[in-house]
Coordinates of C-alpha atoms and ligand atoms in Angstrom, one line a residue:
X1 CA 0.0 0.0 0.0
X2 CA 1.5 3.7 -1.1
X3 CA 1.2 5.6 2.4
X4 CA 1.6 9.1 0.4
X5 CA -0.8 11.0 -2.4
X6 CA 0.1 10.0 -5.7
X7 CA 0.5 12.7 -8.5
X8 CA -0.9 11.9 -12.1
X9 CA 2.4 10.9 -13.3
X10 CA 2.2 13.7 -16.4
X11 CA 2.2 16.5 -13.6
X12 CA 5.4 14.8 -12.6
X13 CA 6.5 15.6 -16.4
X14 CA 6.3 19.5 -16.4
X15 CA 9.2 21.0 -15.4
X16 CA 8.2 24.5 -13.5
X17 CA 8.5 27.5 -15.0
X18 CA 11.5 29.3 -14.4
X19 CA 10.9 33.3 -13.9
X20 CA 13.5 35.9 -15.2
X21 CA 16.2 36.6 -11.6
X22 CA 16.5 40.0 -10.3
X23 CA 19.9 38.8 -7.9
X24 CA 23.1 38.1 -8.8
X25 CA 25.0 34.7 -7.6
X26 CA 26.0 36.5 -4.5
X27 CA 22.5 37.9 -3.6
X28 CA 22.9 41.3 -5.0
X29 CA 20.1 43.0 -6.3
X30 CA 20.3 43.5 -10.3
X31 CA 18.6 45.8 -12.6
X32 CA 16.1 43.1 -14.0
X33 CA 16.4 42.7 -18.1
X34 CA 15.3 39.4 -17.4
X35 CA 11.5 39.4 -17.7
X36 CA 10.9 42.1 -20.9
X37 CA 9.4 44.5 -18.0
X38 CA 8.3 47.8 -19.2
X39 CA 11.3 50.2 -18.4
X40 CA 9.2 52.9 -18.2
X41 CA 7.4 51.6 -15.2
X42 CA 3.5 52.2 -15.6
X43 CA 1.1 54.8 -16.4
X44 CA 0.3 57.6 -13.7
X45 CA -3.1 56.9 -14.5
X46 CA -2.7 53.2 -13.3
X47 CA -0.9 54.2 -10.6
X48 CA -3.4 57.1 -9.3
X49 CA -6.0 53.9 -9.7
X50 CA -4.3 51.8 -7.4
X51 CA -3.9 54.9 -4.5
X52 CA -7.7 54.7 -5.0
X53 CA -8.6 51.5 -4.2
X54 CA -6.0 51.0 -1.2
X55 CA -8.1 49.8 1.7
X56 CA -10.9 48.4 -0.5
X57 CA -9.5 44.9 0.7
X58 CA -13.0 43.7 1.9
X59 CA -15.2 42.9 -1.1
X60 CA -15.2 40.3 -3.8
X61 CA -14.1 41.8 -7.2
X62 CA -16.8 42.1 -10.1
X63 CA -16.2 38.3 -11.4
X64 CA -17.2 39.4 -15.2
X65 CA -14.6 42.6 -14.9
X66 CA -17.7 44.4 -16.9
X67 CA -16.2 47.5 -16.9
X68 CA -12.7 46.1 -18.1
X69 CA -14.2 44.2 -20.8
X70 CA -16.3 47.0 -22.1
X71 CA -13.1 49.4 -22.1
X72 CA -10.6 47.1 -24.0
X73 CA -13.8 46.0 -26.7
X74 CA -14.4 50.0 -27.4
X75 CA -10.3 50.3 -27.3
X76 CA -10.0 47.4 -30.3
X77 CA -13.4 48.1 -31.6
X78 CA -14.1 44.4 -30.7
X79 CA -17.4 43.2 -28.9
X80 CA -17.3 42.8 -25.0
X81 CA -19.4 40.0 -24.8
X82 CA -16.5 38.0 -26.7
X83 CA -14.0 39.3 -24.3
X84 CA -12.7 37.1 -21.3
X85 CA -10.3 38.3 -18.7
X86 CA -7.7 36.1 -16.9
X87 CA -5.4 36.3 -13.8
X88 CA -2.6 37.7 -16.6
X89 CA -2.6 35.3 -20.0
X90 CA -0.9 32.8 -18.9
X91 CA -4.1 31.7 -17.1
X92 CA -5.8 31.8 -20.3
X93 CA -3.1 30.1 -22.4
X94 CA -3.6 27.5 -19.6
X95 CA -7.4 27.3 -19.6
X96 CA -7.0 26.9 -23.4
X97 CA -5.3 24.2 -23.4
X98 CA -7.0 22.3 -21.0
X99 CA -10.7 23.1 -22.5
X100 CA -9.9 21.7 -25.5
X101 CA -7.2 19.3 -25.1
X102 CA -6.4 16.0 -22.8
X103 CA -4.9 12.6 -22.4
X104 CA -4.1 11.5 -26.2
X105 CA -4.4 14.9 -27.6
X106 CA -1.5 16.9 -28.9
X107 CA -0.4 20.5 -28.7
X108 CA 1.7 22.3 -31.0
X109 CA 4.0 24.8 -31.0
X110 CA 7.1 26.2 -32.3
X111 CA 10.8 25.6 -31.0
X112 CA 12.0 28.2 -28.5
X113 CA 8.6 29.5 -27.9
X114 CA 7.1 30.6 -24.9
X115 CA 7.6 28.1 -21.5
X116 CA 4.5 27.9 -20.8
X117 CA 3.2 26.0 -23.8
X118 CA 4.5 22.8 -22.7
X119 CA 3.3 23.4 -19.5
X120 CA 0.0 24.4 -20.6
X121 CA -0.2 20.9 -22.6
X122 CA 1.5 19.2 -19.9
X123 CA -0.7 19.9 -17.0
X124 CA -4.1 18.7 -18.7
X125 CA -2.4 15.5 -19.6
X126 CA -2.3 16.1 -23.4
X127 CA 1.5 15.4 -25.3
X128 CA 3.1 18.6 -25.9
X129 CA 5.0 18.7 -29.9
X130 CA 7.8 21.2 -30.4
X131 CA 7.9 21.9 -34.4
X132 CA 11.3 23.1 -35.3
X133 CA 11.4 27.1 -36.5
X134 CA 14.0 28.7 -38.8
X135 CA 16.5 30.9 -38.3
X136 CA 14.5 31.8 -34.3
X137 CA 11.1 32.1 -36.3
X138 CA 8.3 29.9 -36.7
X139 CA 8.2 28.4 -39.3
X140 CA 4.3 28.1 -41.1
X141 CA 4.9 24.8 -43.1
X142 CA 6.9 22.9 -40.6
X143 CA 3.7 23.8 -38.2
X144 CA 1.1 22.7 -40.8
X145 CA 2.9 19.7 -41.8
X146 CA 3.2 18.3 -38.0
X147 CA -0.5 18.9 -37.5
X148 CA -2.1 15.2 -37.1
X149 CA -5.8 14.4 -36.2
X150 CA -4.7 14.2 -32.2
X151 CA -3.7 18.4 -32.8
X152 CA -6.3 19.7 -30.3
X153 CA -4.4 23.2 -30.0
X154 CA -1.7 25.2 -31.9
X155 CA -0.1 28.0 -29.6
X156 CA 2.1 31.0 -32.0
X157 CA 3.3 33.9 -29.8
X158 CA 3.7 36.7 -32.4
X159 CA 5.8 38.5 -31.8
X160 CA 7.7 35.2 -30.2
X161 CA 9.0 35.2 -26.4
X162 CA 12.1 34.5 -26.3
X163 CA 13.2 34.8 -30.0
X164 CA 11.8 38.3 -30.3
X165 CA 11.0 37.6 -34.3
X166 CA 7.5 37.6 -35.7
X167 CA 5.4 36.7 -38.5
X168 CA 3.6 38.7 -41.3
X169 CA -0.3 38.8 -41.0
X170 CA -0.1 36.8 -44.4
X171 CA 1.9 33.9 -42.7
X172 CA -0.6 34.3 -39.9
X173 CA -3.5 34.2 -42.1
X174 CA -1.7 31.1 -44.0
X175 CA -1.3 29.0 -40.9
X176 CA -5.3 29.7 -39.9
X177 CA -5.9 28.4 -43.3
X178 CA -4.0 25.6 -43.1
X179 CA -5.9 24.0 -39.8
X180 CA -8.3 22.0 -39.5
X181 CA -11.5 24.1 -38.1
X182 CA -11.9 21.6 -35.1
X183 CA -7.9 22.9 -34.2
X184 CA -8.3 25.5 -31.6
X185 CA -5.2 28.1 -33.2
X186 CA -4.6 30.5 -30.0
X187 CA -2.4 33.6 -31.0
X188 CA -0.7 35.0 -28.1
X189 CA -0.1 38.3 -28.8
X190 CA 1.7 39.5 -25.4
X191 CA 3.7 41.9 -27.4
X192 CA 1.3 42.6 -29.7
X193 CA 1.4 46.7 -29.2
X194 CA 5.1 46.3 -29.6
X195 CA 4.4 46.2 -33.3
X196 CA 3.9 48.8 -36.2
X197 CA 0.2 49.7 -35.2
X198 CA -1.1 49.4 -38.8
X199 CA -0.2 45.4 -38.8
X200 CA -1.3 44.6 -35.1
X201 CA -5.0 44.1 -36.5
X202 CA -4.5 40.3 -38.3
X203 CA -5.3 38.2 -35.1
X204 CA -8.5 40.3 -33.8
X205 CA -9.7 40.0 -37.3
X206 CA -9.1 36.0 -37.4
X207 CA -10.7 35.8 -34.1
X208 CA -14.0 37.8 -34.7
X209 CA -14.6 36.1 -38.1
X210 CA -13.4 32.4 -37.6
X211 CA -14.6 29.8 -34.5
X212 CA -11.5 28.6 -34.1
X213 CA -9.0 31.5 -33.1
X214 CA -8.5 32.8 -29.9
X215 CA -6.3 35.5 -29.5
X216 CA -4.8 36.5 -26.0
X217 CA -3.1 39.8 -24.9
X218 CA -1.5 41.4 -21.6
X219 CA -1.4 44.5 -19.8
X220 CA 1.9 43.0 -18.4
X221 CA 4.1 44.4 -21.0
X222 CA 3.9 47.5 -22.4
X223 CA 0.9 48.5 -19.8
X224 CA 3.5 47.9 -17.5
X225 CA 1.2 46.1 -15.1
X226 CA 2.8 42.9 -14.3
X227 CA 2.4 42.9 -10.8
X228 CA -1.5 43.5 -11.2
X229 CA -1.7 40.0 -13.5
X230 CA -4.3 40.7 -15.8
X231 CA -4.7 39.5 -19.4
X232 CA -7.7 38.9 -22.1
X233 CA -8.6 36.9 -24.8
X234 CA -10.6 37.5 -26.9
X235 CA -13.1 34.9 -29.8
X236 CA -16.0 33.3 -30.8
X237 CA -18.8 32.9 -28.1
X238 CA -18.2 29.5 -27.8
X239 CA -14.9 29.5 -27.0
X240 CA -15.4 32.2 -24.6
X241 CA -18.1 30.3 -23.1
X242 CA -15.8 27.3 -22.1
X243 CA -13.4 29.9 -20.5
X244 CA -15.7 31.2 -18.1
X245 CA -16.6 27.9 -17.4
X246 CA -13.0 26.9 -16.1
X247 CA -12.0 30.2 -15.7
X248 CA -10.9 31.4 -11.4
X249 CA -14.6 33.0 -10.5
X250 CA -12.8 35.8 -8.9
X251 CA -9.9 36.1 -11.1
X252 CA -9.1 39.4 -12.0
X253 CA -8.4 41.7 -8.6
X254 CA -10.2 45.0 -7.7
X255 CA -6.9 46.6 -8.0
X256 CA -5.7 45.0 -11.1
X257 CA -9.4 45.6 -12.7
X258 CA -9.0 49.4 -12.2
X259 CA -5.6 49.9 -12.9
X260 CA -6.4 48.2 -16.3
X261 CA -8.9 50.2 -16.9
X262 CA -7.0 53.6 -16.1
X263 CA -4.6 52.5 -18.2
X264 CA -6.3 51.9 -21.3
X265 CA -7.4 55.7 -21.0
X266 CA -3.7 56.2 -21.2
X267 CA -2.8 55.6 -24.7
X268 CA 0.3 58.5 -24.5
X269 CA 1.9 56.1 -22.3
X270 CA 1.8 53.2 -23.9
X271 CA 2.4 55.2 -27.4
X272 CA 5.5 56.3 -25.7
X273 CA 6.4 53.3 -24.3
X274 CA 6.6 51.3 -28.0
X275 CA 9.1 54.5 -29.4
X276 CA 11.0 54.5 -26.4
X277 CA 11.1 50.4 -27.1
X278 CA 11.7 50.8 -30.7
X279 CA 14.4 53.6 -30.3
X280 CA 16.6 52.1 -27.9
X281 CA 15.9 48.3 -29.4
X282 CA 17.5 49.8 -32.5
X283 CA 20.3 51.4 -31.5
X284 CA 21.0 48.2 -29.5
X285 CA 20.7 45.7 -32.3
X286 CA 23.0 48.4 -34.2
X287 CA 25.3 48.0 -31.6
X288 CA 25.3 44.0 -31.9
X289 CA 25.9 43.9 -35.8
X290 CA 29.1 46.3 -34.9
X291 CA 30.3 43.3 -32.8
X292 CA 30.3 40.9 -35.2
X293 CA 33.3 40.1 -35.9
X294 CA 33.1 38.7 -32.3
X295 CA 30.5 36.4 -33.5
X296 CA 27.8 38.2 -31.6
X297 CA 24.5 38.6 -33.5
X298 CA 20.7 39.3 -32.7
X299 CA 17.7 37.6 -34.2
X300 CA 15.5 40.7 -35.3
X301 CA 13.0 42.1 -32.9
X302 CA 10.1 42.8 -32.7
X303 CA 9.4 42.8 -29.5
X304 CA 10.7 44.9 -26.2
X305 CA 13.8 42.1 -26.0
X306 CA 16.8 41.0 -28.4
X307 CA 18.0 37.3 -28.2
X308 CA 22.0 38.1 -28.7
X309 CA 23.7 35.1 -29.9
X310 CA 27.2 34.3 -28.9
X311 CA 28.6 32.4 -31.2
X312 CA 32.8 33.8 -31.3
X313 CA 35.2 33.6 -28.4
X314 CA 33.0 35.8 -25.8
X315 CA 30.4 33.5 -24.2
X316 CA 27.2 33.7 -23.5
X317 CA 27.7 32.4 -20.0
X318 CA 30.9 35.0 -19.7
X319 CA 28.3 38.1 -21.0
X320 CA 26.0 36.7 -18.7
X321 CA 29.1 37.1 -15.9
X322 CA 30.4 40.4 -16.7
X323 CA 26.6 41.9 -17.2
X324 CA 25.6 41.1 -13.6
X325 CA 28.8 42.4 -12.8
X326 CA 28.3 46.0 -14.2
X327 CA 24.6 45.2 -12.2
X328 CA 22.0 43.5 -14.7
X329 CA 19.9 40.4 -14.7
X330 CA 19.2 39.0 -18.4
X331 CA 17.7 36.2 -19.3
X332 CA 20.0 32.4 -20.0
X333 CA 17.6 29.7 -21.3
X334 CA 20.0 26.7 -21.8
X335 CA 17.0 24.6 -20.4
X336 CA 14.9 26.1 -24.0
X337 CA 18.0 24.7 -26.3
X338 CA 19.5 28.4 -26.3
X339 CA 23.1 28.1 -24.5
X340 CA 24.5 30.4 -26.7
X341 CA 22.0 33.1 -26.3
X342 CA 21.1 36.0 -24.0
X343 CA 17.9 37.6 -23.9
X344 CA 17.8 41.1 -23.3
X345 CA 15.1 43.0 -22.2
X346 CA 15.2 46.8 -23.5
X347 CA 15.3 48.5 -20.7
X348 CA 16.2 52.7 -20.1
X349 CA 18.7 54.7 -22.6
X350 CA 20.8 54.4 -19.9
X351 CA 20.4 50.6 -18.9
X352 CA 21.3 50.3 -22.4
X353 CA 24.5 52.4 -23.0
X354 CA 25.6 50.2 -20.0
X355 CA 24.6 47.0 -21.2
X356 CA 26.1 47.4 -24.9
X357 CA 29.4 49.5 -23.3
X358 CA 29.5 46.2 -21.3
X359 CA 29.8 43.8 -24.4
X360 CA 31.8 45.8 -26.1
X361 CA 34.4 45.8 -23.6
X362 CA 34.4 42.0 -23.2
X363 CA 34.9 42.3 -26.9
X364 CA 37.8 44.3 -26.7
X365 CA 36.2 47.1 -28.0
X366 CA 36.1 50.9 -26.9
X367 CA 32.8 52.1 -26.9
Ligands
PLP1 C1 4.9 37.7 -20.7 C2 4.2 36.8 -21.7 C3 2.9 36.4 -21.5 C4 2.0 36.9 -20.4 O1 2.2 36.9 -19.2 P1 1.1 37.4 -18.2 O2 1.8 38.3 -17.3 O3 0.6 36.1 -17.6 O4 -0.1 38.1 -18.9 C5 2.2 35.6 -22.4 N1 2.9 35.1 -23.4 C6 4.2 35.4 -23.7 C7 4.8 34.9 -24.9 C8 4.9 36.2 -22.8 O5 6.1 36.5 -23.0

């Protein structure tokens, strides 16, 4: 007779998710580049919010976030009652996965995507597939072509955590056509407003005309409200439907629904907060190319991060070293098949003379 609880055994399979450090080896505290944080902190307007509802610790929040719901659909010009909210996306990407997907099922997604894909598959029992990408992007075809009639759900975060490359609404409009219409196809768009505004659109449009798109966003990154955890998804009724079914009851705060909300009225910031991004993220990748000769190189970006490969005499582990020396956490994923990598979150102009005046030095270049 077992005398302790047993686990399912695939919960035994999921490795836990392993968040961006803000210490160094010996404790000290870092400037965090390690979790694409907005640099810029949040908007005023969020943060007057949350002065507001200090001491409102007593009652439940408003389980539907009405309010919320109605402010992103009038923001994106999308219909509230196909709007869910989530204790930040990941609980959607989870709730995704396990409404449509289970023991014998599969779950696709691309090569040195986002974490929490496999984890997502992984914790409702269904068989997470990794589909090879191409030079750090998804690759459409590869995706298509691994698709079997187990393919329950087919995760693309565009733009892609922690590649920072994206793809073109045609290739996103390709791969939709290219499923099956019982294939749930959720498009995480967590860096979606990091993009050139007039190409943001190709997901919302999938997801209000098709039954089988969800499409997810955050007001973790360039809301800079991480802390808060709220997200959204947004599709068909249907799929919304079996959301709120699984969904936490409760699971968007009071505090993180009103900050939300504040800062959707606060488009300057977040207007300012993708030039800032765009500014410094080009400089930056300027600054890579310079070096090289030194075999460093950066998959292009489209997001508020740059994965810097180091593939010369300068390591990535050694950048890693000297970074958190000169007092900045960024991002290793050896665990995600990237050893030779370093993912960089953009962070302040001055983070970021820092940063690149570090890797120049180690280099052996004057900056
Ligand atoms: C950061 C991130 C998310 C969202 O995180 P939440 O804080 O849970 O909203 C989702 N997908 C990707 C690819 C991310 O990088």
């Amino acid at each position: 007779m077992t005398t302790r609880p047993a686990p399912k055994p695939y919960i035994l399979g999921i490795h836990a998710y392993v968040p961006g450090k803000s210490s160094g080896k010996d404790g000290r505290a870092l400037t965090k580049l390690s979790a694409n944080e907005n640099p810029l902190g949040s908007s005023p307007m969020a943060l007057a919010a949350l002065e507001e509802v200090r001491g409102e610790a007593a009652s439940y929040p408003d389980p539907d976030a009405k309010a919320l719901r109605e402010a992103i659909a009038q923001l994106h010009g999308l219909e509230p009652a196909r709007i869910v909210c989530g204790t930040g996306s990941d609980e959607l990407l989870n709730l995704a996965a396990q409404g449509f997907a289970g023991a014998g099922d599969e779950v696709l997604f691309s090569r040195h995507s986002f974490a929490v894909y496999d984890i997502a598959a992984r914790r409702c029992g269904a068989t997470p597939v990794e589909v090879d990408d191409r030079d750090f992007t998804a690759d459409v075809e590869a995706m298509l072509g691994a698709v079997t009639d187990r393919t329950r759900v087919v995760f693309l975060a565009n733009p892609n955590n922690p590649t920072g490359t994206w793809i073109s609404p045609s290739q996103v409009k390709r791969l939709h056509a290219g499923l099956p219409g019982a294939v749930l196809l959720v498009l995480d768009e967590a860096y979606g407003e990091y993009i050139d505004p007039a190409l943001q659109r190709v997901g919302f449009e999938l997801a209000a005309t098709h039954d089988n798109v969800l499409v997810t966003r955050t007001f973790s990154k360039i809301y800079g409200l991480a802390a808060e955890r709220i997200g959204w998804a947004t599709g068909a009724p249907a799929l919304i439907d079996v959301l709120n079914r699984i969904r936490g009851p409760f699971n968007v705060t009071v505090s993180g629904q009103k900050a939300a909300l504040a800062a959707i009225g606060d488009q300057d910031f977040v207007t300012a907060s993708r030039v800032h991004n765009a500014k410094q993220r080009a400089q930056f990748e300027h600054a890579i190319a310079a070096l090289g000769n030194h075999g460093l190189s950066a998959a292009p970006s489209e997001a508020n991060f740059v994965l810097v490969q180091f593939d010369g005499d300068v390591r990535a582990e050694t950048a890693l070293n000297a970074l958190a020396e000169a007092g900045y956490a960024v991002r290793h994923l050896p665990g995600q098949g990237l050893p030779n990598s370093l993912r960089i979150t953009i962070g302040t102009a001055e983070d970021m003379a820092k940063v690149t005046a570090t890797l120049q030095a180690l280099c052996g270049e004057a900056s």
